[in-house]
């Protein structure tokens, strides 16, 4: 689910300014940063979604929900304090991203403790591989964005290059050799 979401999120995050101007004409002041930060927050939350399924399957839901609630209450308190101190609205989403990262770390620990999940393998095979695909794709399309003038042509090229780069990197970096062989066999059959 992380990669499926990232597939669509990367082109949007990179050229969100142009997309929002196409859609809204007069884009409100904080719309761009809120959209970009929300997409990033959901991406982080997508990493922890399968872990929630594992936690539910183990049956230790109560402790996990208490900790998640505690993290959310702390987020609310921090957001309130930051608004009082700085008044910067985008800090709200930054705090939410940090909260999502804390929840991800907690869920990894919880899965390790109660389900004996191999943490190093999760970091290597899931977090590292998926993050690498997303970051490299982002860097390539961000470079493309920076060398072109805003417009429909740039948006189309960003989407095409993003899709191509993402698929190639996903195949060679995110998939294991066994998964690559399954795809090869399916393609050969057709």
mmCIF file of C-alpha atoms in Angstrom:
data_model
loop_
_atom_site.group_PDB
_atom_site.id
_atom_site.type_symbol
_atom_site.label_atom_id
_atom_site.label_comp_id
_atom_site.label_asym_id
_atom_site.label_seq_id
_atom_site.Cartn_x
_atom_site.Cartn_y
_atom_site.Cartn_z
ATOM 1 C CA UNK A 1 0.000 0.000 0.000
ATOM 2 C CA UNK A 2 2.957 2.339 0.601
ATOM 3 C CA UNK A 3 4.226 1.960 -2.933
ATOM 4 C CA UNK A 4 0.781 2.238 -4.486
ATOM 5 C CA UNK A 5 0.187 5.486 -2.611
ATOM 6 C CA UNK A 6 3.684 6.814 -3.410
ATOM 7 C CA UNK A 7 3.181 6.025 -7.105
ATOM 8 C CA UNK A 8 0.471 8.699 -7.243
ATOM 9 C CA UNK A 9 1.814 10.965 -4.499
ATOM 10 C CA UNK A 10 5.270 11.691 -5.947
ATOM 11 C CA UNK A 11 4.138 13.603 -9.065
ATOM 12 C CA UNK A 12 1.573 15.506 -7.001
ATOM 13 C CA UNK A 13 4.058 16.560 -4.318
ATOM 14 C CA UNK A 14 6.601 17.678 -6.906
ATOM 15 C CA UNK A 15 4.239 19.789 -9.018
ATOM 16 C CA UNK A 16 1.498 20.522 -6.491
ATOM 17 C CA UNK A 17 1.844 24.267 -7.058
ATOM 18 C CA UNK A 18 0.947 24.013 -10.743
ATOM 19 C CA UNK A 19 -1.800 21.440 -10.118
ATOM 20 C CA UNK A 20 -3.399 23.635 -7.452
ATOM 21 C CA UNK A 21 -3.220 26.693 -9.719
ATOM 22 C CA UNK A 22 -4.919 24.726 -12.502
ATOM 23 C CA UNK A 23 -7.636 23.587 -10.147
ATOM 24 C CA UNK A 24 -8.249 26.618 -7.925
ATOM 25 C CA UNK A 25 -6.908 29.589 -9.920
ATOM 26 C CA UNK A 26 -6.488 31.632 -6.679
ATOM 27 C CA UNK A 27 -4.734 29.273 -4.293
ATOM 28 C CA UNK A 28 -5.158 30.221 -0.598
ATOM 29 C CA UNK A 29 -1.956 31.049 1.262
ATOM 30 C CA UNK A 30 -1.198 27.782 3.077
ATOM 31 C CA UNK A 31 -2.873 25.356 0.679
ATOM 32 C CA UNK A 32 0.305 24.224 -1.065
ATOM 33 C CA UNK A 33 2.306 23.450 2.054
ATOM 34 C CA UNK A 34 -0.692 21.796 3.760
ATOM 35 C CA UNK A 35 -1.277 19.557 0.721
ATOM 36 C CA UNK A 36 2.377 18.560 0.451
ATOM 37 C CA UNK A 37 2.762 17.902 4.183
ATOM 38 C CA UNK A 38 -0.505 15.944 4.306
ATOM 39 C CA UNK A 39 0.688 13.697 1.467
ATOM 40 C CA UNK A 40 3.953 13.101 3.352
ATOM 41 C CA UNK A 41 2.068 12.377 6.595
ATOM 42 C CA UNK A 42 -0.169 9.814 4.890
ATOM 43 C CA UNK A 43 2.898 8.218 3.307
ATOM 44 C CA UNK A 44 4.464 7.728 6.744
ATOM 45 C CA UNK A 45 1.157 6.374 8.065
ATOM 46 C CA UNK A 46 1.017 3.905 5.160
ATOM 47 C CA UNK A 47 4.254 2.330 6.414
ATOM 48 C CA UNK A 48 2.574 1.539 9.745
ATOM 49 C CA UNK A 49 -0.739 0.322 8.337
ATOM 50 C CA UNK A 50 0.321 -3.334 7.846
ATOM 51 C CA UNK A 51 1.822 -3.306 11.340
ATOM 52 C CA UNK A 52 -1.594 -2.396 12.738
ATOM 53 C CA UNK A 53 -2.974 -5.527 11.098
ATOM 54 C CA UNK A 54 -0.274 -7.611 12.788
ATOM 55 C CA UNK A 55 -1.053 -6.005 16.154
ATOM 56 C CA UNK A 56 -4.768 -6.698 15.713
ATOM 57 C CA UNK A 57 -4.041 -10.313 14.750
ATOM 58 C CA UNK A 58 -1.933 -10.847 17.865
ATOM 59 C CA UNK A 59 -4.870 -9.644 19.967
ATOM 60 C CA UNK A 60 -3.054 -7.062 22.123
ATOM 61 C CA UNK A 61 -5.108 -4.161 20.887
ATOM 62 C CA UNK A 62 -5.785 -2.437 24.209
ATOM 63 C CA UNK A 63 -2.177 -1.492 25.024
ATOM 64 C CA UNK A 64 -1.528 -0.384 21.465
ATOM 65 C CA UNK A 65 -4.625 1.827 21.383
ATOM 66 C CA UNK A 66 -3.695 3.387 24.716
ATOM 67 C CA UNK A 67 -0.234 4.269 23.381
ATOM 68 C CA UNK A 68 -1.630 5.595 20.094
ATOM 69 C CA UNK A 69 -4.103 7.749 22.008
ATOM 70 C CA UNK A 70 -1.333 9.041 24.251
ATOM 71 C CA UNK A 71 0.760 9.983 21.197
ATOM 72 C CA UNK A 72 -2.229 11.810 19.682
ATOM 73 C CA UNK A 73 -2.899 13.721 22.918
ATOM 74 C CA UNK A 74 0.752 14.773 23.057
ATOM 75 C CA UNK A 75 0.492 15.904 19.415
ATOM 76 C CA UNK A 76 -2.512 18.080 20.276
ATOM 77 C CA UNK A 77 -0.684 19.625 23.221
ATOM 78 C CA UNK A 78 2.450 20.312 21.149
ATOM 79 C CA UNK A 79 0.381 21.807 18.313
ATOM 80 C CA UNK A 80 -1.412 24.087 20.769
ATOM 81 C CA UNK A 81 1.869 25.240 22.313
ATOM 82 C CA UNK A 82 3.495 25.833 18.927
ATOM 83 C CA UNK A 83 0.514 27.881 17.746
ATOM 84 C CA UNK A 84 0.733 29.973 20.907
ATOM 85 C CA UNK A 85 4.486 30.492 20.490
ATOM 86 C CA UNK A 86 4.878 30.965 16.726
ATOM 87 C CA UNK A 87 1.450 31.147 15.117
ATOM 88 C CA UNK A 88 2.789 29.279 12.059
ATOM 89 C CA UNK A 89 -0.074 27.085 10.721
ATOM 90 C CA UNK A 90 2.138 24.639 8.801
ATOM 91 C CA UNK A 91 3.748 23.500 12.062
ATOM 92 C CA UNK A 92 0.498 21.628 12.699
ATOM 93 C CA UNK A 93 1.252 19.204 9.863
ATOM 94 C CA UNK A 94 4.929 18.922 10.809
ATOM 95 C CA UNK A 95 3.873 17.814 14.300
ATOM 96 C CA UNK A 96 1.465 15.312 12.732
ATOM 97 C CA UNK A 97 4.307 13.881 10.603
ATOM 98 C CA UNK A 98 6.531 13.555 13.669
ATOM 99 C CA UNK A 99 3.611 11.891 15.498
ATOM 100 C CA UNK A 100 3.163 9.441 12.605
ATOM 101 C CA UNK A 101 6.887 8.598 12.766
ATOM 102 C CA UNK A 102 6.651 8.056 16.542
ATOM 103 C CA UNK A 103 3.627 5.801 16.034
ATOM 104 C CA UNK A 104 5.520 3.849 13.355
ATOM 105 C CA UNK A 105 8.466 3.340 15.715
ATOM 106 C CA UNK A 106 6.103 2.264 18.493
ATOM 107 C CA UNK A 107 4.315 -0.204 16.214
ATOM 108 C CA UNK A 108 7.629 -1.674 15.060
ATOM 109 C CA UNK A 109 8.667 -2.121 18.692
ATOM 110 C CA UNK A 110 5.242 -3.581 19.546
ATOM 111 C CA UNK A 111 5.429 -6.088 16.672
ATOM 112 C CA UNK A 112 8.952 -7.055 17.733
ATOM 113 C CA UNK A 113 7.972 -7.489 21.368
ATOM 114 C CA UNK A 114 4.678 -9.351 20.960
ATOM 115 C CA UNK A 115 5.045 -11.030 17.573
ATOM 116 C CA UNK A 116 8.805 -11.510 17.331
ATOM 117 C CA UNK A 117 8.946 -9.545 14.091
ATOM 118 C CA UNK A 118 12.513 -9.328 12.708
ATOM 119 C CA UNK A 119 13.089 -5.568 12.989
ATOM 120 C CA UNK A 120 16.296 -5.442 10.967
ATOM 121 C CA UNK A 121 14.633 -7.314 8.124
ATOM 122 C CA UNK A 122 11.648 -4.934 8.244
ATOM 123 C CA UNK A 123 13.978 -1.929 8.054
ATOM 124 C CA UNK A 124 16.047 -3.455 5.251
ATOM 125 C CA UNK A 125 13.309 -5.055 3.146
ATOM 126 C CA UNK A 126 10.480 -2.599 3.673
ATOM 127 C CA UNK A 127 11.504 0.794 5.000
ATOM 128 C CA UNK A 128 14.867 1.093 3.264
ATOM 129 C CA UNK A 129 13.871 -0.336 -0.119
ATOM 130 C CA UNK A 130 10.593 1.545 -0.369
ATOM 131 C CA UNK A 131 12.124 4.795 0.874
ATOM 132 C CA UNK A 132 14.971 4.494 -1.605
ATOM 133 C CA UNK A 133 12.567 4.087 -4.532
ATOM 134 C CA UNK A 134 10.485 7.058 -3.371
ATOM 135 C CA UNK A 135 13.458 9.357 -2.656
ATOM 136 C CA UNK A 136 15.297 8.623 -5.912
ATOM 137 C CA UNK A 137 12.092 9.121 -7.911
ATOM 138 C CA UNK A 138 11.449 12.385 -6.059
ATOM 139 C CA UNK A 139 14.969 13.637 -6.756
ATOM 140 C CA UNK A 140 14.756 12.824 -10.470
ATOM 141 C CA UNK A 141 11.375 14.475 -11.026
ATOM 142 C CA UNK A 142 12.287 17.435 -8.786
ATOM 143 C CA UNK A 143 15.358 17.992 -10.983
ATOM 144 C CA UNK A 144 13.131 17.844 -14.063
ATOM 145 C CA UNK A 145 10.762 20.350 -12.480
ATOM 146 C CA UNK A 146 13.600 22.753 -11.698
ATOM 147 C CA UNK A 147 14.937 22.817 -15.263
ATOM 148 C CA UNK A 148 11.557 23.413 -16.929
ATOM 149 C CA UNK A 149 9.107 26.288 -16.887
ATOM 150 C CA UNK A 150 5.726 25.659 -15.226
ATOM 151 C CA UNK A 151 3.059 24.387 -17.571
ATOM 152 C CA UNK A 152 1.110 21.430 -18.857
ATOM 153 C CA UNK A 153 4.151 20.051 -20.712
ATOM 154 C CA UNK A 154 6.198 20.044 -17.500
ATOM 155 C CA UNK A 155 3.364 18.359 -15.580
ATOM 156 C CA UNK A 156 2.968 15.659 -18.251
ATOM 157 C CA UNK A 157 6.725 15.039 -18.336
ATOM 158 C CA UNK A 158 6.861 14.889 -14.541
ATOM 159 C CA UNK A 159 4.086 12.283 -14.500
ATOM 160 C CA UNK A 160 5.631 10.216 -17.326
ATOM 161 C CA UNK A 161 9.166 10.319 -15.904
ATOM 162 C CA UNK A 162 7.852 9.647 -12.407
ATOM 163 C CA UNK A 163 5.825 6.632 -13.545
ATOM 164 C CA UNK A 164 8.692 5.187 -15.599
ATOM 165 C CA UNK A 165 11.323 5.812 -12.905
ATOM 166 C CA UNK A 166 9.081 4.484 -10.169
ATOM 167 C CA UNK A 167 8.252 1.268 -12.024
ATOM 168 C CA UNK A 168 11.889 0.564 -12.934
ATOM 169 C CA UNK A 169 13.188 1.330 -9.440
ATOM 170 C CA UNK A 170 10.335 -0.587 -7.831
ATOM 171 C CA UNK A 171 11.172 -3.645 -9.899
ATOM 172 C CA UNK A 172 14.923 -3.572 -9.306
ATOM 173 C CA UNK A 173 15.056 -2.210 -5.734
ATOM 174 C CA UNK A 174 11.804 -2.901 -3.897
ATOM 175 C CA UNK A 175 11.068 -6.379 -5.205
ATOM 176 C CA UNK A 176 13.000 -9.430 -4.100
ATOM 177 C CA UNK A 177 14.503 -11.792 -6.702
ATOM 178 C CA UNK A 178 11.657 -14.224 -6.059
ATOM 179 C CA UNK A 179 9.047 -11.513 -6.713
ATOM 180 C CA UNK A 180 10.909 -10.423 -9.861
ATOM 181 C CA UNK A 181 10.840 -14.022 -11.128
ATOM 182 C CA UNK A 182 7.094 -14.245 -10.516
ATOM 183 C CA UNK A 183 6.572 -11.111 -12.609
ATOM 184 C CA UNK A 184 8.870 -12.445 -15.364
ATOM 185 C CA UNK A 185 6.882 -15.697 -15.478
ATOM 186 C CA UNK A 186 3.559 -13.853 -15.674
ATOM 187 C CA UNK A 187 4.862 -11.651 -18.495
ATOM 188 C CA UNK A 188 6.271 -14.673 -20.372
ATOM 189 C CA UNK A 189 2.903 -16.454 -20.204
ATOM 190 C CA UNK A 190 1.157 -13.545 -21.889
#
